[in-house]
Coordinates of C-alpha atoms in Angstrom, one line a residue:
M1 CA 121.8 71.1 89.9
E2 CA 120.7 69.8 93.0
K3 CA 119.2 73.0 93.2
E4 CA 117.3 73.0 89.5
N5 CA 116.4 69.9 90.8
K6 CA 114.3 71.3 93.4
K7 CA 112.5 73.5 91.9
K8 CA 111.3 71.6 88.9
L9 CA 110.0 69.5 91.4
Y10 CA 108.2 72.3 93.3
E11 CA 107.0 73.7 89.5
R12 CA 105.2 69.9 89.1
F13 CA 103.7 69.8 91.9
H14 CA 102.0 73.8 91.0
M15 CA 101.2 72.8 88.0
D16 CA 99.3 69.9 88.3
K17 CA 95.9 70.7 87.6
F18 CA 93.9 69.0 89.9
N19 CA 96.5 69.6 93.0
F20 CA 95.8 70.0 96.8
W21 CA 95.4 73.9 95.1
T22 CA 93.6 73.7 93.0
I23 CA 91.0 72.7 94.3
V24 CA 91.0 75.3 97.6
S25 CA 91.1 77.6 94.3
L26 CA 87.4 76.5 93.7
L27 CA 86.2 76.2 96.9
I28 CA 86.9 79.8 98.2
L29 CA 85.6 80.7 94.8
I30 CA 82.6 79.2 95.3
V31 CA 82.3 80.5 98.9
C32 CA 83.3 84.2 97.4
L33 CA 80.7 83.7 95.1
L34 CA 78.1 82.2 97.2
F35 CA 78.4 85.2 100.4
I36 CA 80.1 87.6 98.0
V37 CA 79.1 87.9 94.4
Y38 CA 75.8 86.2 94.7
P39 CA 74.5 89.0 97.9
F40 CA 75.4 92.2 96.5
L41 CA 73.9 90.8 92.6
N42 CA 71.0 90.0 95.0
L43 CA 71.2 93.9 96.4
I44 CA 71.3 95.6 92.6
I45 CA 68.6 93.1 91.2
Q46 CA 66.2 94.1 94.4
S47 CA 67.0 98.1 93.9
F48 CA 65.2 97.4 90.0
H49 CA 62.1 96.1 91.5
N50 CA 59.1 97.8 93.1
A51 CA 58.1 97.3 96.7
E52 CA 54.2 95.8 96.0
T53 CA 54.2 94.1 93.0
N54 CA 57.6 93.0 92.7
A55 CA 58.2 94.4 89.1
F56 CA 61.0 95.7 87.3
T57 CA 61.3 99.2 87.7
M58 CA 63.8 103.0 87.9
E59 CA 61.5 104.1 90.4
N60 CA 63.6 103.8 93.2
Y61 CA 66.0 105.7 91.7
L62 CA 63.5 108.1 89.8
K63 CA 62.5 109.0 93.7
F64 CA 65.8 109.8 94.5
F65 CA 66.9 112.0 92.3
Q66 CA 63.7 114.0 92.0
K67 CA 63.7 113.8 96.0
R68 CA 64.6 116.8 97.7
Y69 CA 65.6 114.8 101.2
Y70 CA 67.2 112.2 99.4
K71 CA 69.2 114.0 97.4
E72 CA 70.6 116.6 100.9
A73 CA 71.7 113.4 102.9
L74 CA 73.8 112.5 99.8
R75 CA 75.6 115.7 99.6
N76 CA 75.3 115.8 103.9
S77 CA 77.3 112.5 103.6
L78 CA 79.4 113.4 100.7
V79 CA 80.4 117.0 102.6
I80 CA 81.1 115.7 106.5
S81 CA 83.8 113.3 104.5
T82 CA 85.4 115.9 102.0
V83 CA 85.5 117.7 105.9
V84 CA 86.3 115.2 108.1
T85 CA 88.9 114.0 105.3
I86 CA 91.0 117.8 105.2
L87 CA 91.3 118.6 108.8
A88 CA 91.9 114.3 109.8
T89 CA 94.7 114.6 107.1
C90 CA 95.9 118.4 107.5
L91 CA 95.9 117.8 111.6
G92 CA 97.8 114.0 111.7
V93 CA 100.7 114.6 108.9
P94 CA 102.3 117.6 111.2
L95 CA 102.1 115.6 114.3
A96 CA 102.2 112.6 112.7
Y97 CA 106.0 114.5 111.9
I98 CA 106.7 116.5 115.2
G99 CA 106.6 112.8 116.8
T100 CA 108.6 110.9 114.8
R101 CA 111.0 113.8 113.6
F102 CA 111.8 115.0 117.4
N103 CA 112.4 113.2 121.0
L104 CA 109.4 113.8 122.4
Y105 CA 108.6 113.4 126.4
L106 CA 106.3 110.7 127.0
K107 CA 106.6 109.5 124.2
R108 CA 105.3 105.7 123.6
V109 CA 101.9 107.4 126.4
I110 CA 101.4 109.6 122.8
Y111 CA 101.1 106.4 120.7
V112 CA 99.5 104.3 122.7
M113 CA 96.5 106.8 122.8
V114 CA 96.9 107.7 119.4
V115 CA 96.1 103.8 118.5
L116 CA 93.4 103.3 121.4
S117 CA 91.2 106.4 120.7
M118 CA 91.7 104.7 116.4
L119 CA 90.4 101.3 118.0
S120 CA 87.0 102.7 119.5
P121 CA 84.1 102.7 117.9
P122 CA 82.9 106.3 116.6
F123 CA 79.9 106.1 117.6
I124 CA 81.5 105.9 121.5
G125 CA 83.6 109.3 120.7
A126 CA 79.2 110.5 119.7
Y127 CA 78.0 109.7 123.0
A128 CA 81.1 111.3 125.9
W129 CA 81.1 114.6 123.9
I130 CA 77.1 114.5 124.5
T131 CA 77.8 114.4 127.7
L132 CA 80.9 116.9 128.0
L133 CA 79.7 119.6 125.3
G134 CA 75.6 118.6 124.7
R135 CA 73.0 121.1 126.2
A136 CA 73.2 119.7 130.0
G137 CA 77.0 118.8 129.1
F138 CA 79.5 118.4 132.1
I139 CA 81.2 121.0 130.0
T140 CA 79.1 123.1 129.0
K141 CA 77.6 123.6 132.7
L142 CA 81.2 124.1 133.7
L143 CA 81.2 127.0 131.6
A144 CA 77.8 128.4 132.0
S145 CA 78.8 128.8 135.6
V146 CA 81.0 131.4 134.6
G147 CA 79.4 133.5 131.8
I148 CA 80.4 130.6 128.5
Q149 CA 77.6 129.7 126.8
L150 CA 78.5 127.4 123.7
G151 CA 77.3 126.9 120.8
E152 CA 75.5 123.9 119.2
L153 CA 77.6 120.7 119.4
Y154 CA 75.3 118.5 117.3
G155 CA 74.1 117.9 113.3
F156 CA 77.5 119.0 111.4
K157 CA 79.6 121.1 114.3
G158 CA 79.4 117.4 116.3
I159 CA 80.1 115.3 113.4
V160 CA 82.9 116.7 111.6
L161 CA 84.7 116.9 116.0
V162 CA 83.9 113.4 116.5
F163 CA 85.1 112.1 113.5
T164 CA 88.2 114.6 113.3
L165 CA 89.1 113.5 116.9
K166 CA 88.5 109.5 116.1
L167 CA 90.3 109.8 112.5
Y168 CA 93.0 112.0 112.0
P169 CA 95.4 108.6 114.1
M170 CA 94.4 106.6 110.8
V171 CA 96.6 109.2 109.4
Y172 CA 99.1 110.1 111.8
L173 CA 99.9 106.2 112.2
Y174 CA 100.2 105.6 108.7
V175 CA 102.6 108.8 107.8
S176 CA 104.5 107.8 111.0
G177 CA 105.2 104.7 109.4
A178 CA 106.3 106.8 106.1
L179 CA 108.9 108.9 107.2
G180 CA 110.3 106.0 109.2
S181 CA 111.2 105.0 106.0
I182 CA 112.6 107.7 103.8
D183 CA 116.1 107.4 103.0
A184 CA 118.0 109.6 105.2
S185 CA 120.5 110.5 102.6
L186 CA 117.7 112.0 100.2
E187 CA 117.1 115.1 103.1
E188 CA 121.0 115.6 103.8
A189 CA 121.1 115.9 99.5
S190 CA 118.2 118.5 99.3
E191 CA 120.4 120.3 102.0
N192 CA 123.1 120.2 100.4
L193 CA 121.4 121.4 97.5
G194 CA 120.6 124.3 99.3
V195 CA 116.5 123.5 100.0
S196 CA 116.2 123.6 104.0
G197 CA 113.8 123.7 106.8
I198 CA 110.0 124.0 106.0
Q199 CA 111.0 124.1 101.8
R200 CA 112.9 120.9 102.3
I201 CA 110.1 119.4 104.0
L202 CA 107.7 120.2 101.1
K203 CA 109.4 119.8 98.2
I204 CA 111.4 116.4 99.3
T205 CA 110.0 114.2 102.5
F206 CA 106.0 116.0 101.9
P207 CA 106.0 114.9 98.0
V208 CA 107.9 111.4 98.5
I209 CA 105.6 110.3 100.9
T210 CA 102.3 111.0 98.7
P211 CA 100.8 108.0 98.1
T212 CA 100.5 107.0 101.5
I213 CA 99.9 110.3 102.9
L214 CA 96.3 109.8 100.2
S215 CA 96.5 106.1 101.1
A216 CA 95.5 107.5 105.0
A217 CA 93.2 109.7 103.7
L218 CA 91.0 107.1 101.7
M219 CA 90.7 105.6 104.6
V220 CA 89.4 108.2 106.8
F221 CA 87.7 109.4 103.6
M222 CA 85.0 105.5 103.8
T223 CA 85.1 105.6 107.3
A224 CA 83.2 109.0 107.9
L225 CA 81.2 108.0 104.0
A226 CA 80.6 104.8 105.5
D227 CA 79.3 105.3 109.2
F228 CA 76.0 105.3 111.1
G229 CA 75.8 105.4 114.5
T230 CA 77.7 109.2 115.0
P231 CA 75.9 111.1 112.9
R232 CA 72.2 108.6 114.4
L233 CA 73.3 109.5 118.0
I234 CA 74.7 113.3 117.1
G235 CA 72.9 114.3 114.1
E236 CA 70.0 115.6 115.0
G237 CA 68.3 115.7 111.9
Y238 CA 71.3 116.6 110.0
N239 CA 71.0 113.3 107.9
T240 CA 73.1 110.8 106.2
L241 CA 73.1 108.7 103.6
P242 CA 73.9 106.2 105.9
V243 CA 71.3 106.9 108.5
I244 CA 69.1 107.4 106.1
I245 CA 69.6 103.4 104.3
Y246 CA 69.1 101.9 107.5
K247 CA 65.6 104.0 108.8
E248 CA 63.9 103.3 105.0
F249 CA 64.5 99.6 105.8
L250 CA 64.1 99.5 109.2
N251 CA 60.9 102.2 108.8
E252 CA 58.4 102.1 111.3
V253 CA 55.3 101.8 108.8
G254 CA 57.1 99.5 107.2
T255 CA 60.6 97.5 105.3
D256 CA 61.4 99.6 102.0
T257 CA 64.1 96.7 100.8
S258 CA 64.1 97.8 97.0
F259 CA 64.4 101.5 97.9
A260 CA 67.3 100.7 101.0
S261 CA 68.5 98.4 98.5
A262 CA 68.6 101.5 95.5
L263 CA 70.3 104.1 98.1
S264 CA 72.9 101.0 99.1
V265 CA 74.3 100.3 96.0
I266 CA 75.3 104.6 95.1
I267 CA 77.0 104.5 98.4
I268 CA 79.3 101.4 96.6
V269 CA 79.1 103.2 93.3
I270 CA 80.2 106.4 95.2
A271 CA 82.3 104.4 97.1
L272 CA 84.2 102.4 94.7
A273 CA 85.1 106.1 92.4
V274 CA 86.2 107.4 94.9
L275 CA 88.7 104.3 95.5
F276 CA 89.6 104.2 91.6
V277 CA 90.5 107.7 91.7
Q278 CA 92.7 107.8 94.6
K279 CA 94.5 104.6 93.0
R280 CA 95.0 105.7 89.9
F281 CA 96.7 109.4 91.6
V282 CA 98.6 107.0 94.1
D283 CA 99.6 105.0 91.0
S284 CA 100.7 108.1 88.9
K285 CA 102.9 109.1 92.5
S286 CA 104.6 106.5 93.5
Y287 CA 108.1 106.4 94.2
N288 CA 111.1 103.5 95.3
M289 CA 113.6 104.3 98.1
T290 CA 115.9 101.6 99.8
S291 CA 115.5 102.9 103.2
L292 CA 119.6 102.2 104.1
R293 CA 119.5 105.5 106.4
P294 CA 116.4 106.2 108.1
P295 CA 116.4 109.9 109.4
K296 CA 117.3 110.4 112.7
V297 CA 115.3 111.5 115.4
V298 CA 116.2 115.2 116.4
E299 CA 116.6 116.4 119.8
L300 CA 115.5 119.6 120.1
P301 CA 116.4 121.9 123.3
R302 CA 114.5 121.6 126.0
A303 CA 112.1 124.7 125.5
K304 CA 111.1 123.6 121.9
K305 CA 110.3 119.8 123.7
I306 CA 108.2 121.4 126.2
L307 CA 105.8 122.8 123.1
A308 CA 106.2 120.1 121.1
T309 CA 105.1 116.9 123.6
A310 CA 102.8 119.4 124.9
V311 CA 101.7 119.7 121.1
V312 CA 101.2 116.3 120.1
F313 CA 100.0 116.1 123.9
F314 CA 96.7 117.4 123.9
V315 CA 95.7 116.8 120.5
S316 CA 96.3 113.2 121.0
F317 CA 94.4 113.2 124.5
L318 CA 91.6 115.0 123.4
S319 CA 90.9 111.9 120.9
V320 CA 91.5 109.6 123.6
L321 CA 89.0 111.4 126.2
P322 CA 85.9 109.6 125.4
Q323 CA 87.2 106.5 126.8
I324 CA 88.3 107.4 130.1
T325 CA 85.5 110.3 130.5
V326 CA 83.3 106.6 129.4
T327 CA 85.9 104.8 132.2
I328 CA 84.4 107.3 135.1
Q329 CA 81.2 107.5 133.9
S330 CA 80.7 104.0 134.7
F331 CA 82.1 104.3 138.2
L332 CA 79.5 106.8 138.9
K333 CA 75.4 106.3 140.8
T334 CA 72.4 107.3 138.4
N335 CA 69.5 108.2 138.5
G336 CA 67.6 106.8 135.7
P337 CA 68.9 108.2 133.0
I338 CA 70.8 111.5 135.3
F339 CA 74.2 110.4 137.2
V340 CA 74.5 111.9 140.3
S341 CA 77.6 112.9 143.1
G342 CA 78.7 109.6 144.6
F343 CA 80.3 106.4 143.1
S344 CA 79.1 102.6 142.3
L345 CA 78.7 99.2 140.6
D346 CA 75.0 99.8 139.9
S347 CA 75.8 100.1 136.4
Y348 CA 78.0 96.6 135.7
R349 CA 75.9 95.0 138.1
N350 CA 72.8 96.4 135.5
V351 CA 74.5 95.3 132.7
V352 CA 75.9 91.5 134.0
N353 CA 72.1 90.8 134.7
K354 CA 70.5 92.0 131.5
L355 CA 72.5 92.8 129.6
G356 CA 75.3 89.5 130.4
Q357 CA 74.1 88.1 126.4
S358 CA 76.2 91.2 124.8
I359 CA 79.0 90.6 126.5
T360 CA 78.4 86.3 125.4
N361 CA 77.2 87.1 122.2
T362 CA 80.7 89.7 121.7
F363 CA 83.6 87.7 122.1
L364 CA 81.9 84.3 120.8
Y365 CA 81.1 85.3 117.2
G366 CA 85.1 87.5 117.7
F367 CA 86.6 84.2 118.7
I368 CA 85.4 82.3 115.9
A369 CA 84.7 84.9 113.2
L370 CA 88.8 85.1 113.8
A371 CA 89.1 81.4 112.9
I372 CA 87.0 82.1 109.6
I373 CA 89.2 84.7 108.7
V374 CA 92.8 83.7 109.5
F375 CA 92.2 80.2 107.9
L376 CA 91.0 81.8 104.5
G377 CA 93.5 84.7 105.0
L378 CA 96.4 81.8 104.9
L379 CA 94.8 80.0 102.0
G380 CA 93.8 82.9 100.1
S381 CA 96.4 85.1 100.7
Y382 CA 99.4 81.5 99.1
L383 CA 97.1 81.7 96.5
I384 CA 97.3 85.4 95.8
V385 CA 101.0 85.3 96.0
R386 CA 102.7 81.5 95.3
R387 CA 99.5 80.6 92.3
K388 CA 99.1 84.3 89.9
G389 CA 96.6 83.3 87.5
F390 CA 93.8 84.0 86.9
T391 CA 91.2 82.4 89.8
A392 CA 93.8 83.9 91.6
N393 CA 93.2 87.7 91.0
L394 CA 90.2 87.3 90.8
I395 CA 89.7 85.7 94.6
D396 CA 92.3 88.6 95.2
L397 CA 89.3 91.2 93.8
L398 CA 86.4 89.6 95.7
L399 CA 87.9 89.8 98.3
M400 CA 89.1 92.5 98.2
F401 CA 85.3 94.0 97.8
P402 CA 83.6 93.9 100.6
Y403 CA 86.8 96.8 102.1
V404 CA 84.8 99.5 100.7
I405 CA 81.0 98.7 101.3
P406 CA 79.2 100.3 104.2
G407 CA 78.6 98.2 107.1
A408 CA 75.0 98.9 106.8
V409 CA 75.0 98.3 103.6
L410 CA 76.5 94.9 104.4
G411 CA 73.6 94.7 106.4
I412 CA 71.0 94.6 104.1
C413 CA 72.7 92.4 101.5
L414 CA 73.2 90.3 103.9
T415 CA 69.4 89.3 105.4
V416 CA 68.2 90.6 101.1
S417 CA 70.4 87.2 100.5
F418 CA 69.5 85.3 103.2
N419 CA 66.2 85.9 104.1
Q420 CA 64.5 82.5 102.2
G421 CA 65.7 80.4 99.2
P422 CA 68.0 77.0 100.5
V423 CA 70.6 78.7 103.2
V424 CA 68.1 80.9 105.6
L425 CA 70.4 83.0 108.1
T426 CA 68.5 85.1 108.6
G427 CA 67.8 85.9 112.8
S428 CA 70.5 83.8 114.0
M429 CA 74.8 84.0 114.9
W430 CA 76.3 82.7 111.3
I431 CA 75.2 86.0 109.5
I432 CA 76.8 88.3 112.1
I433 CA 79.6 85.9 111.9
L434 CA 79.9 86.1 108.0
S435 CA 79.2 89.7 107.9
F436 CA 82.5 89.7 109.9
V437 CA 84.9 87.8 108.1
I438 CA 83.4 89.4 104.9
R439 CA 84.1 93.0 106.3
K440 CA 86.9 92.4 108.6
L441 CA 88.8 89.3 106.1
P442 CA 90.1 91.8 103.4
Y443 CA 92.6 92.9 106.2
T444 CA 93.9 90.3 107.1
M445 CA 94.8 89.3 104.2
R446 CA 96.5 92.4 102.8
S447 CA 98.8 91.9 106.1
S448 CA 98.7 87.7 105.1
V449 CA 100.5 89.2 101.4
G450 CA 102.9 90.7 102.4
I451 CA 104.3 88.1 104.8
L452 CA 104.7 85.3 102.2
Y453 CA 106.2 87.7 100.2
Q454 CA 108.6 88.1 102.5
I455 CA 109.1 84.2 102.8
D456 CA 111.6 82.4 100.3
K457 CA 110.1 80.3 97.9
S458 CA 113.5 78.2 98.8
V459 CA 111.5 76.5 101.8
E460 CA 108.9 75.0 100.2
E461 CA 111.3 74.0 97.1
A462 CA 113.3 72.3 99.1
S463 CA 110.1 70.8 100.8
I464 CA 108.3 69.0 98.2
S465 CA 112.0 68.2 97.2
L466 CA 111.7 65.9 100.0
S467 CA 108.2 63.6 98.2
V468 CA 106.7 66.4 101.0
P469 CA 103.0 67.0 98.9
P470 CA 101.6 70.6 98.7
M471 CA 99.0 70.6 101.6
K472 CA 101.2 69.0 104.1
T473 CA 104.5 71.6 102.9
F474 CA 101.8 74.5 103.2
F475 CA 100.6 73.0 106.9
K476 CA 103.7 71.8 108.0
T477 CA 106.3 74.5 106.0
T478 CA 104.6 77.9 105.6
V479 CA 102.1 78.1 108.4
P480 CA 104.4 77.9 110.6
L481 CA 106.4 81.6 109.5
M482 CA 103.5 83.0 108.0
I483 CA 101.8 82.2 111.5
P484 CA 103.4 85.2 113.4
G485 CA 102.8 88.4 111.6
V486 CA 99.2 86.5 110.8
I487 CA 98.3 86.0 114.4
S488 CA 99.2 90.0 115.0
G489 CA 97.0 91.2 112.3
A490 CA 94.6 89.1 113.3
V491 CA 94.4 90.4 116.5
L492 CA 93.6 93.9 115.2
S493 CA 91.3 91.9 112.8
L494 CA 89.7 91.0 116.7
I495 CA 89.5 94.1 117.5
S496 CA 87.4 95.8 115.4
V497 CA 84.9 93.2 114.8
I498 CA 84.0 93.4 118.7
N499 CA 84.1 97.0 117.9
T500 CA 81.5 96.3 115.0
L501 CA 78.1 98.0 115.0
S502 CA 76.5 98.8 111.1
A503 CA 76.2 95.3 110.0
T504 CA 75.2 94.6 113.4
L505 CA 72.8 96.7 114.1
I506 CA 71.2 95.8 111.1
L507 CA 71.3 91.9 111.5
Y508 CA 71.1 91.2 115.3
T509 CA 67.8 90.2 117.1
G510 CA 67.5 89.8 120.9
K511 CA 69.6 86.6 121.1
T512 CA 72.2 87.7 119.2
V513 CA 72.7 91.5 120.4
T514 CA 76.6 92.7 120.6
I515 CA 78.2 95.0 123.0
P516 CA 77.9 97.9 120.5
V517 CA 74.2 97.3 119.9
A518 CA 73.2 97.3 123.8
I519 CA 75.8 100.2 123.7
F520 CA 73.4 102.2 121.0
N521 CA 70.1 100.9 122.1
C522 CA 71.0 102.2 125.6
V523 CA 72.3 105.8 124.8
N524 CA 68.7 105.6 122.8
N525 CA 66.9 104.6 125.7
D526 CA 68.7 107.4 128.0
A527 CA 70.0 104.2 130.1
Y528 CA 73.7 105.9 130.1
G529 CA 75.0 104.5 132.9
Q530 CA 75.2 101.0 131.5
A531 CA 76.7 102.4 128.0
A532 CA 79.5 103.7 130.3
A533 CA 79.6 99.9 131.7
L534 CA 79.6 98.5 128.3
S535 CA 82.0 100.8 127.1
T536 CA 84.2 100.9 129.4
I537 CA 84.1 96.3 129.0
L538 CA 84.8 97.2 124.9
T539 CA 87.9 99.6 125.6
L540 CA 89.5 96.9 128.6
A541 CA 89.0 94.7 125.6
T542 CA 91.0 96.3 122.8
I543 CA 93.5 97.4 125.3
V544 CA 94.0 94.0 126.8
C545 CA 93.9 92.8 122.3
L546 CA 97.0 95.5 121.8
L547 CA 98.9 94.3 125.5
V548 CA 98.5 91.0 123.0
F549 CA 99.7 92.2 119.4
H550 CA 102.4 94.0 121.0
K551 CA 103.6 91.1 123.0
I552 CA 103.6 88.7 119.1
S553 CA 105.0 91.3 117.2
G554 CA 107.6 92.2 119.2
G555 CA 106.9 96.1 119.3
K556 CA 105.6 96.8 115.6
S557 CA 102.9 99.1 114.8
V558 CA 99.6 98.5 113.5
V559 CA 99.8 99.6 110.7

């Protein structure tokens, strides 16, 4: 009887039309409309404007479909994204199986290398591989001295190399988590029916984790499709759509905002179409299992164990090699753009003296954005899980929409929308912070939703039954239970924020430059020593964040 009374009181508080959560719903909806819906609608409207007369026109879209240059850029983007997705999946899935199912040597070291390579900016990998395998790269010269000539790194091959080594860890980590959650009885039953070895893996294990593989593949595809820095640095004429969008928006002979907006709409439509197809396929392939008995880790014979460890370690080492390379380079002496023999701290001194503001900005903007992300993530997730309905579903949809939007497109949206009118943010630090929040909030939202599903409603019912208002119940009872998991997700969001380039490159001014933008500019200006020093600072910050995450989460995986 007492339990029923608690539940009735809990439901009465939640059914009141003008309670705390109704106000929160309206405020978050207004924020979504102002900072998500309005910018993207403005982008669509802008794409139908004539740049000179401002009249309605279809010429921006006609220009795209009529000129081979732009269609080739789209084709290049799709080819790159597809090839990288296939390679990253083919590399990540078997390595994840070996790393998860067998007791390898140096397992913890391999995991750290995989995570670190996944969380670093792709353009740092592009820069590092240029210094290693470029025309004047260290490995190129070393091989040339013994008569071995390497082919060109630049263009299609270079982009695919950088993306594959950067993005396969995403597949590795997701698939590792899925393999660890399979109920061992499922595979044991298949063996009893005569299905074993590679046949069991192909017919039982991999089909069961197909939704996870497809989800990881989608993230790889979206990341490769949206990335601007890598093809810009290493493409050398192999243009992709994000690069073209950037060039059109910041053209030296005049900004063509309308045409850049049309290109942005096209890439958004493609991203949404891919997301829709993937979701339909995953929904048709979903399986449920109890996962009461996780699979046992198999102890390999010593020779096989050494071989398996060597394979996984070698690929993991290649993926983290860019961070190692730039760290070493940051301590080398430089003569202009050339690294010379001997070690020095000159690059760090130059960074502190000339680019110190970028370091301050990165962490200041990152922590402000993080505070907003955590606050909105807590409130938004509660609405989605506990206040189900049309408004909550709409908020969920609006907050998750930026997940599929390329960073450069988001930068253009915000610039077009907040360059004039009642709310002017262009040129200020707040437009960069806003881009961080919009782009990274979906990740914290999803982790917060997952945590809230694990918290029993009876805890809140008990609080409300003692006449504690919903707002006080949320902040005094629910939030403390959510905080450990939310903070873990927030640390990962901070890593992602401080490594962001695409949107920031569109939005920054001289006073609001961040570390990724400063690195990008240093590479373009041949200031390689400073670029290496800044990259090392960024890598060190990422490692510190990972250690904090590991401490807070109790050693959980980052995905």
